[in-house]
Short mmCIF file of C-alpha atoms and ligand atoms in Angstrom, two decimals:
data_model
loop_
_atom_site.label_atom_id
_atom_site.label_comp_id
_atom_site.label_asym_id
_atom_site.label_seq_id
_atom_site.Cartn_x
_atom_site.Cartn_y
_atom_site.Cartn_z
CA MET A 1 14.28 -7.66 -8.27
CA THR A 2 15.12 -4.45 -10.32
CA PRO A 3 11.79 -2.09 -11.19
CA SER A 4 12.24 -3.30 -14.91
CA GLU A 5 11.92 -6.93 -13.69
CA PHE A 6 9.12 -5.99 -11.63
CA SER A 7 6.34 -5.33 -14.05
CA HIS A 8 2.54 -4.62 -12.95
CA LYS A 9 -0.18 -2.54 -14.76
CA PRO A 10 -1.83 -0.99 -12.21
CA VAL A 11 -5.40 -1.44 -12.34
CA MET A 12 -8.20 1.17 -12.75
CA PHE A 13 -5.47 3.58 -12.44
CA GLU A 14 -7.76 6.96 -13.38
CA GLU A 15 -10.55 5.90 -11.07
CA VAL A 16 -8.08 5.20 -8.27
CA MET A 17 -6.60 8.69 -8.68
CA GLY A 18 -10.17 10.24 -8.95
CA VAL A 19 -11.19 9.11 -5.62
CA PHE A 20 -7.85 10.80 -4.19
CA ALA A 21 -7.90 13.67 -6.29
CA PRO A 22 -9.78 16.04 -3.50
CA LEU A 23 -6.66 15.27 -1.11
CA ALA A 24 -4.07 17.11 -2.68
CA SER A 25 -1.91 17.28 0.45
CA GLY A 26 -1.77 14.90 3.30
CA LEU A 27 -0.51 11.34 4.05
CA ILE A 28 -2.13 8.37 1.90
CA VAL A 29 -1.31 4.55 3.06
CA ASP A 30 -0.71 2.26 -0.06
CA GLY A 31 -0.93 -0.87 1.80
CA THR A 32 -0.55 -2.79 -1.42
CA LEU A 33 2.35 -1.45 -2.83
CA GLY A 34 3.44 -3.90 -5.45
CA GLY A 35 5.43 -2.07 -7.98
CA GLY A 36 4.29 1.37 -6.58
CA GLY A 37 2.32 1.88 -10.11
CA HIS A 38 -0.60 3.56 -8.05
CA SER A 39 1.76 5.14 -5.69
CA GLU A 40 4.09 6.68 -8.52
CA GLY A 41 0.41 8.37 -10.26
CA LEU A 42 -0.57 9.42 -6.31
CA LEU A 43 3.19 11.12 -6.21
CA ALA A 44 3.08 12.77 -9.45
CA ARG A 45 0.04 14.25 -9.33
CA GLU A 46 0.21 16.14 -6.09
CA PRO A 47 3.53 17.55 -5.25
CA GLU A 48 2.51 17.93 -1.32
CA ARG A 49 1.49 14.47 -1.12
CA ILE A 50 3.21 11.87 1.05
CA ILE A 51 2.88 8.36 0.60
CA LEU A 52 3.40 5.56 2.98
CA GLY A 53 3.58 2.06 0.90
CA LEU A 54 3.64 -1.25 2.82
CA ASP A 55 3.68 -4.83 1.33
CA ARG A 56 4.32 -8.03 3.16
CA ASP A 57 6.45 -9.06 -0.07
CA LEU A 58 10.17 -7.94 0.42
CA SER A 59 10.66 -8.06 -3.30
CA ALA A 60 7.82 -5.66 -4.08
CA ILE A 61 9.42 -3.30 -1.27
CA SER A 62 12.92 -3.32 -3.07
CA ALA A 63 11.23 -2.84 -6.42
CA ALA A 64 9.09 0.18 -5.35
CA ARG A 65 11.82 1.68 -3.59
CA ALA A 66 13.93 1.84 -6.63
CA HIS A 67 11.16 2.63 -8.83
CA LEU A 68 9.96 5.69 -6.49
CA ALA A 69 13.72 6.93 -5.79
CA THR A 70 12.94 10.05 -7.16
CA TYR A 71 10.10 10.71 -4.64
CA SER A 72 12.08 9.54 -1.29
CA ARG A 73 11.72 12.87 0.22
CA ARG A 74 7.76 12.04 0.27
CA PHE A 75 7.71 8.40 0.06
CA MET A 76 8.82 5.92 2.48
CA ALA A 77 8.23 1.65 1.95
CA ILE A 78 7.83 -0.30 4.97
CA HIS A 79 7.86 -4.35 4.80
CA GLN A 80 4.72 -4.72 6.68
CA GLU A 81 1.16 -6.28 6.60
CA PHE A 82 -1.28 -4.05 6.23
CA ASP A 83 -3.53 -5.07 9.20
CA GLN A 84 -0.52 -3.66 10.93
CA ILE A 85 -1.26 -0.35 9.97
CA ASP A 86 -1.16 1.54 13.06
CA GLY A 87 2.16 0.12 14.18
CA ALA A 88 3.62 0.86 10.30
CA LEU A 89 2.63 4.58 10.93
CA ALA A 90 3.84 4.56 14.33
CA ALA A 91 7.24 3.33 12.91
CA ALA A 92 7.43 5.64 9.95
CA CYS A 93 6.48 8.80 12.20
CA GLU A 94 9.77 7.58 14.50
CA THR A 95 11.72 7.47 10.97
CA ASP A 96 10.56 10.92 9.89
CA SER A 97 8.45 13.71 11.45
CA ALA A 98 6.88 14.42 7.92
CA PHE A 99 4.97 11.08 8.70
CA CYS A 100 3.61 11.95 12.42
CA LYS A 101 0.06 12.76 11.08
CA ALA A 102 -3.45 11.09 10.81
CA PRO A 103 -3.77 9.48 7.17
CA THR A 104 -6.46 11.09 4.82
CA GLY A 105 -6.28 8.23 2.64
CA LEU A 106 -5.94 4.21 2.34
CA LEU A 107 -5.41 2.45 -0.70
CA LEU A 108 -5.62 -1.36 -1.02
CA ASP A 109 -5.37 -3.26 -4.23
CA LEU A 110 -5.99 -6.58 -3.24
CA GLY A 111 -4.52 -10.29 -4.38
CA VAL A 112 -1.31 -10.77 -6.08
CA SER A 113 0.80 -8.82 -8.31
CA SER A 114 2.05 -9.88 -11.69
CA PRO A 115 5.61 -10.69 -11.00
CA GLN A 116 4.37 -13.19 -7.80
CA LEU A 117 2.17 -14.79 -10.13
CA GLU A 118 4.70 -15.01 -13.05
CA ARG A 119 7.51 -16.56 -11.09
CA ALA A 120 7.25 -20.35 -10.87
CA GLU A 121 9.58 -20.20 -7.48
CA ARG A 122 6.67 -18.39 -5.90
CA GLY A 123 4.08 -21.07 -6.23
CA PHE A 124 1.17 -18.94 -7.04
CA SER A 125 0.28 -20.38 -10.63
CA TYR A 126 -0.91 -23.76 -11.55
CA ARG A 127 0.53 -23.26 -14.99
CA LEU A 128 4.09 -22.93 -14.12
CA GLU A 129 6.00 -25.85 -12.28
CA GLY A 130 7.25 -25.02 -9.13
CA PRO A 131 7.17 -25.75 -5.33
CA LEU A 132 3.59 -25.25 -3.97
CA ASP A 133 4.49 -22.41 -1.63
CA MET A 134 2.15 -19.26 -2.29
CA ARG A 135 3.20 -17.00 0.70
CA MET A 136 3.62 -13.48 -0.50
CA ASP A 137 6.12 -13.46 2.57
CA PRO A 138 7.92 -16.75 2.19
CA SER A 139 9.82 -15.93 5.44
CA LYS A 140 6.59 -16.45 7.42
CA GLY A 141 3.65 -19.26 8.28
CA GLN A 142 3.14 -22.29 6.15
CA SER A 143 3.34 -23.06 2.46
CA ALA A 144 0.14 -24.25 0.81
CA SER A 145 1.75 -27.58 0.47
CA GLU A 146 2.44 -27.75 4.34
CA ILE A 147 -1.22 -26.65 4.92
CA LEU A 148 -2.51 -29.63 2.86
CA ASP A 149 -0.32 -32.21 4.62
CA SER A 150 -2.21 -31.57 7.85
CA ILE A 151 -5.38 -30.42 6.46
CA SER A 152 -8.92 -32.53 7.22
CA LEU A 153 -11.23 -33.37 4.41
CA ASP A 154 -14.17 -31.06 6.06
CA ASP A 155 -12.21 -28.24 6.33
CA LEU A 156 -10.42 -28.49 3.09
CA THR A 157 -14.13 -28.92 1.28
CA ARG A 158 -15.31 -25.72 3.12
CA LEU A 159 -12.51 -23.76 2.12
CA LEU A 160 -13.35 -24.60 -1.72
CA ARG A 161 -16.81 -24.42 -1.02
CA GLU A 162 -16.53 -21.08 0.77
CA ASN A 163 -14.34 -19.80 -2.05
CA GLY A 164 -15.76 -20.26 -5.11
CA GLU A 165 -15.24 -24.10 -5.93
CA SER A 166 -19.04 -25.12 -5.14
CA ARG A 167 -19.97 -27.84 -7.30
CA PHE A 168 -17.31 -30.34 -7.26
CA ALA A 169 -15.83 -29.20 -3.40
CA ARG A 170 -15.90 -32.54 -1.92
CA ARG A 171 -14.94 -34.78 -4.72
CA ILE A 172 -11.91 -32.07 -5.33
CA ALA A 173 -10.86 -32.34 -1.61
CA GLY A 174 -10.74 -36.04 -1.60
CA ALA A 175 -8.69 -36.40 -4.51
CA MET A 176 -6.21 -33.46 -3.24
CA LEU A 177 -5.96 -35.07 0.06
CA LYS A 178 -5.26 -38.69 -1.67
CA GLY A 179 -2.51 -37.21 -3.85
CA ARG A 180 -0.39 -35.89 -0.67
CA PRO A 181 2.32 -34.88 -0.39
CA TYR A 182 2.84 -32.00 -3.01
CA GLN A 183 6.18 -31.26 -4.37
CA SER A 184 4.95 -28.74 -6.89
CA THR A 185 2.01 -26.67 -8.43
CA VAL A 186 1.81 -28.79 -11.61
CA GLN A 187 1.47 -31.88 -9.83
CA LEU A 188 -1.54 -30.31 -7.90
CA ALA A 189 -3.26 -28.80 -11.04
CA ASP A 190 -3.10 -32.33 -12.49
CA VAL A 191 -4.88 -34.13 -9.48
CA ILE A 192 -7.50 -31.13 -9.52
CA LYS A 193 -8.40 -31.65 -13.27
CA SER A 194 -8.68 -35.37 -13.07
CA ALA A 195 -10.92 -34.89 -10.05
CA ILE A 196 -13.47 -33.36 -12.34
CA PRO A 197 -15.83 -35.52 -14.49
CA ALA A 198 -14.81 -35.74 -17.95
CA ALA A 199 -17.78 -33.55 -19.13
CA ALA A 200 -17.45 -30.78 -16.50
CA ARG A 201 -13.60 -30.57 -18.02
CA ARG A 202 -14.88 -28.89 -21.17
CA THR A 203 -16.92 -25.94 -19.97
CA GLY A 204 -15.19 -23.13 -18.39
CA GLY A 205 -11.94 -22.34 -17.45
CA HIS A 206 -8.82 -24.62 -15.74
CA PRO A 207 -10.65 -26.29 -12.61
CA ALA A 208 -7.66 -25.37 -10.91
CA THR A 209 -8.12 -21.55 -11.01
CA ARG A 210 -10.63 -21.40 -8.03
CA VAL A 211 -9.00 -24.00 -6.00
CA PHE A 212 -5.33 -22.44 -6.13
CA GLN A 213 -7.16 -19.04 -5.48
CA ALA A 214 -8.87 -20.37 -2.48
CA LEU A 215 -5.66 -21.96 -1.27
CA ARG A 216 -3.79 -18.82 -1.68
CA LEU A 217 -6.37 -16.92 0.32
CA ARG A 218 -5.88 -19.45 3.42
CA VAL A 219 -2.04 -19.30 3.16
CA ASN A 220 -1.74 -15.66 3.21
CA ASN A 221 -4.67 -15.26 5.92
CA GLU A 222 -6.02 -12.59 3.01
CA LEU A 223 -9.73 -12.58 4.23
CA GLU A 224 -9.30 -11.99 8.05
CA LYS A 225 -6.60 -9.40 7.13
CA LEU A 226 -8.50 -7.24 5.02
CA HIS A 227 -11.21 -7.25 7.90
CA VAL A 228 -8.65 -6.06 10.56
CA VAL A 229 -7.27 -3.08 8.22
CA LEU A 230 -10.62 -1.95 7.27
CA GLU A 231 -12.02 -1.58 10.79
CA LYS A 232 -9.06 -0.03 11.59
CA ALA A 233 -8.27 2.43 8.83
CA PHE A 234 -12.19 3.69 9.92
CA ASP A 235 -10.93 4.73 13.35
CA LEU A 236 -7.66 6.25 11.97
CA LEU A 237 -8.87 8.19 9.10
CA ALA A 238 -9.20 11.90 9.69
CA PRO A 239 -12.58 13.24 8.73
CA GLY A 240 -12.43 13.70 4.83
CA GLY A 241 -10.41 10.62 4.61
CA ARG A 242 -11.03 8.43 1.74
CA ILE A 243 -10.72 4.42 1.58
CA ALA A 244 -10.61 2.69 -1.77
CA VAL A 245 -10.22 -0.98 -2.10
CA LEU A 246 -9.62 -2.80 -5.50
CA SER A 247 -10.95 -6.38 -4.71
CA TYR A 248 -10.47 -9.38 -7.30
CA HIS A 249 -12.61 -12.06 -5.53
CA SER A 250 -16.24 -12.36 -4.27
CA GLY A 251 -15.20 -13.14 -0.84
CA GLU A 252 -13.08 -10.06 -0.50
CA ASP A 253 -15.66 -7.80 -2.25
CA SER A 254 -18.19 -8.94 -0.22
CA ILE A 255 -16.45 -8.06 2.92
CA VAL A 256 -15.67 -4.40 1.65
CA LYS A 257 -19.30 -3.97 0.69
CA SER A 258 -20.77 -5.13 4.12
CA LEU A 259 -17.95 -2.97 6.15
CA PHE A 260 -18.57 -0.15 3.86
CA ARG A 261 -22.12 -0.39 4.36
CA GLU A 262 -22.15 -0.32 8.03
CA GLN A 263 -20.43 2.79 8.03
CA VAL A 264 -22.40 4.67 5.67
CA THR A 265 -25.70 3.37 7.23
CA GLY A 266 -24.38 4.02 10.79
CA GLY A 267 -25.25 0.39 11.19
CA CYS A 268 -29.36 1.51 10.74
CA ILE A 269 -31.23 -1.55 9.95
CA CYS A 270 -34.74 0.56 9.89
CA PRO A 271 -36.10 -0.47 6.03
CA THR A 272 -35.14 1.99 3.35
CA ARG A 273 -38.67 3.48 2.77
CA TYR A 274 -39.23 4.33 6.28
CA GLY A 275 -35.53 6.41 6.67
CA CYS A 276 -33.82 5.63 9.39
CA VAL A 277 -35.52 6.22 12.73
CA CYS A 278 -33.11 4.51 15.01
CA GLY A 279 -30.65 7.18 15.62
CA ALA A 280 -28.08 5.53 13.79
CA VAL A 281 -25.22 8.16 12.44
CA ALA A 282 -23.51 7.88 8.99
CA LYS A 283 -20.07 7.64 9.59
CA ALA A 284 -19.24 7.78 6.13
CA ARG A 285 -20.63 8.47 2.38
CA TYR A 286 -20.22 6.34 -0.82
CA VAL A 287 -17.26 8.11 -3.13
CA VAL A 288 -17.60 4.78 -5.44
CA ARG A 289 -20.27 2.42 -4.62
CA SER A 290 -19.25 0.14 -7.09
CA LYS A 291 -17.33 0.20 -10.30
CA ALA A 292 -15.78 -2.37 -12.61
CA PRO A 293 -13.14 -1.67 -15.13
CA SER A 294 -14.11 -0.66 -18.78
CA LYS A 295 -14.19 -3.02 -21.71
CA GLU A 296 -11.14 -1.21 -23.20
CA GLU A 297 -8.94 -1.67 -19.96
CA ILE A 298 -10.04 -5.84 -19.66
CA GLU A 299 -8.86 -5.82 -23.28
CA GLY A 300 -5.51 -4.23 -22.66
CA ASN A 301 -4.73 -5.97 -19.29
CA PRO A 302 -7.29 -9.56 -19.09
CA ARG A 303 -5.98 -9.35 -15.36
CA SER A 304 -8.35 -6.45 -14.39
CA ARG A 305 -11.54 -8.48 -15.64
CA SER A 306 -12.76 -9.41 -12.16
CA ALA A 307 -11.67 -5.95 -10.47
CA ARG A 308 -14.42 -4.16 -8.47
CA LEU A 309 -13.44 -0.98 -7.16
CA ARG A 310 -15.28 0.55 -4.08
CA ALA A 311 -14.63 3.78 -2.15
CA VAL A 312 -15.90 5.94 0.74
CA GLU A 313 -14.92 8.85 2.39
CA MET A 314 -15.22 9.56 6.55
CA LEU A 315 -17.35 11.70 7.68
CA SER A 316 -17.00 14.16 10.62
CA PRO A 317 -18.16 12.56 14.03
CA ASN A 318 -20.19 15.73 14.45
CA GLY A 319 -22.04 15.63 11.42
CA PRO A 320 -21.33 17.72 8.00
CA GLY A 321 -19.27 20.93 8.48
CA ALA A 322 -18.48 20.29 12.14
C1 SAM B 1 -2.05 -6.35 -6.99
S1 SAM B 1 -0.77 -5.93 -5.94
C2 SAM B 1 -0.73 -4.32 -6.05
C3 SAM B 1 0.07 -3.51 -7.05
C4 SAM B 1 0.29 -1.92 -6.93
N1 SAM B 1 -0.96 -1.56 -6.76
C5 SAM B 1 0.80 -1.60 -8.34
O1 SAM B 1 0.39 -0.51 -8.84
O2 SAM B 1 2.00 -1.82 -8.61
C6 SAM B 1 -0.99 -6.71 -4.58
C7 SAM B 1 0.14 -6.23 -3.77
O3 SAM B 1 -0.42 -6.39 -1.98
C8 SAM B 1 0.60 -7.17 -1.41
N2 SAM B 1 -0.23 -7.52 -0.36
C9 SAM B 1 -1.39 -8.35 -0.31
N3 SAM B 1 -1.69 -8.55 0.65
C10 SAM B 1 -1.00 -7.98 1.68
C11 SAM B 1 -1.42 -7.76 2.96
N4 SAM B 1 -1.94 -8.15 3.81
N5 SAM B 1 -0.40 -6.77 3.44
C12 SAM B 1 0.54 -6.01 2.81
N6 SAM B 1 0.61 -6.31 1.62
C13 SAM B 1 -0.09 -7.15 1.15
C14 SAM B 1 0.79 -8.29 -2.43
O4 SAM B 1 2.31 -8.85 -1.90
C15 SAM B 1 1.04 -7.28 -3.60
O5 SAM B 1 2.63 -6.98 -4.31
#
C-alpha cells in the first residue's frame, strides 16, 4: 500500500505531542505505528528524537516506511507485535547502534487503523462484504470465521458479555452458532441483526458494531497483549520516561487505568483519607489522568469519539531528584 492509499488521521495529535514534549532527545517506541501520523509529528518536532515504530500489520509497516523515508536516519520500523517490545528493541540495536539505549517513551494508539477498517478484504467491517477474517497480521493465527467454527455457546456468550454486548449476548451467540459456517462479514452482520428483538433494533447503532469489536479483540488477543506490553514498559523505561495510551474500548481503558494506578500508588491500598501508611512507593506519576478528544475533533473525525488518552511518567526508584 502506498502512503497516499494509507490514510489515517492521528487522534488527539496535539495532546500526544504534549505528553512527549519534555523528551526532546532519546528513543520513543511507537508500538502502533499505523500510517505513522503520530510518529511523523514526534520526529518533525524534535531533531534529536529517534523513533522505533512497531506494527503487526505488514501493510502499515511498508506505508509508514515510505511515508517517513526522509527521517530514515532517526526512524526504524519493525514488523512486530508490541508485546514483543523487548525483542524488537534488541533487534533494532543490532541493526543500528543509535537504537542501543533504554527507551524514554512508549506510545500506544490501540485498535485498528482507517485502512484496516475500510478494506473489505481484511474483514473488519460489518458494512463491507468480505471474508470474515479480522486478523491484523493475516499471516498468523486463526481468522474470526475459524474461531467461530469451534467456539462453544458459553465461551461466545462470555466473550460478547465481557466486551460490551450484555443485553442479548446469549441470544446473539446462539444465533451466531446456528448460522455457521461464515463466508462473509455481511452474512454474520445479518445473523446478528435478526437475533435482536425488533423493538431493540430500532434504538442504538447497528447491533453488529459491538459484536464485531468483541470478536476482533479475541482474534488478535488485544487485551492480553496490552497487559504484557505495559508491564514490560514499566521495567524498560528510564526514569522520567513517559507512556501514553489511546484506547477506544472500555476493556482496553480499564486495563490501562488499573495498571497506571498501580504504578502511581505503588500498589498502596490504604484508604486515601489516611494517606499511604503501608510503605508503598510510587513508581510513576500521572501526566494525563484521563482525557477525551475535543468536540471539534470528534466533529472533524468521528472515529475519534470513543478515544481516551492516559499517560504516566516513570519516577526514579530512589525517589524524586535521585
Ligand atoms: C489506530 S492505528 C495507529 C495509527 C497511528 N497512530 C497513526 O498515526 O497513523 C493502530 C495500529 O496498531 C496496530 N496494532 C494493533 N495492535 C498491535 C499489536 N499488538 N502490536 C503491534 N501493532 C498493533 C494495528 O495494526 C494498527 O496499524
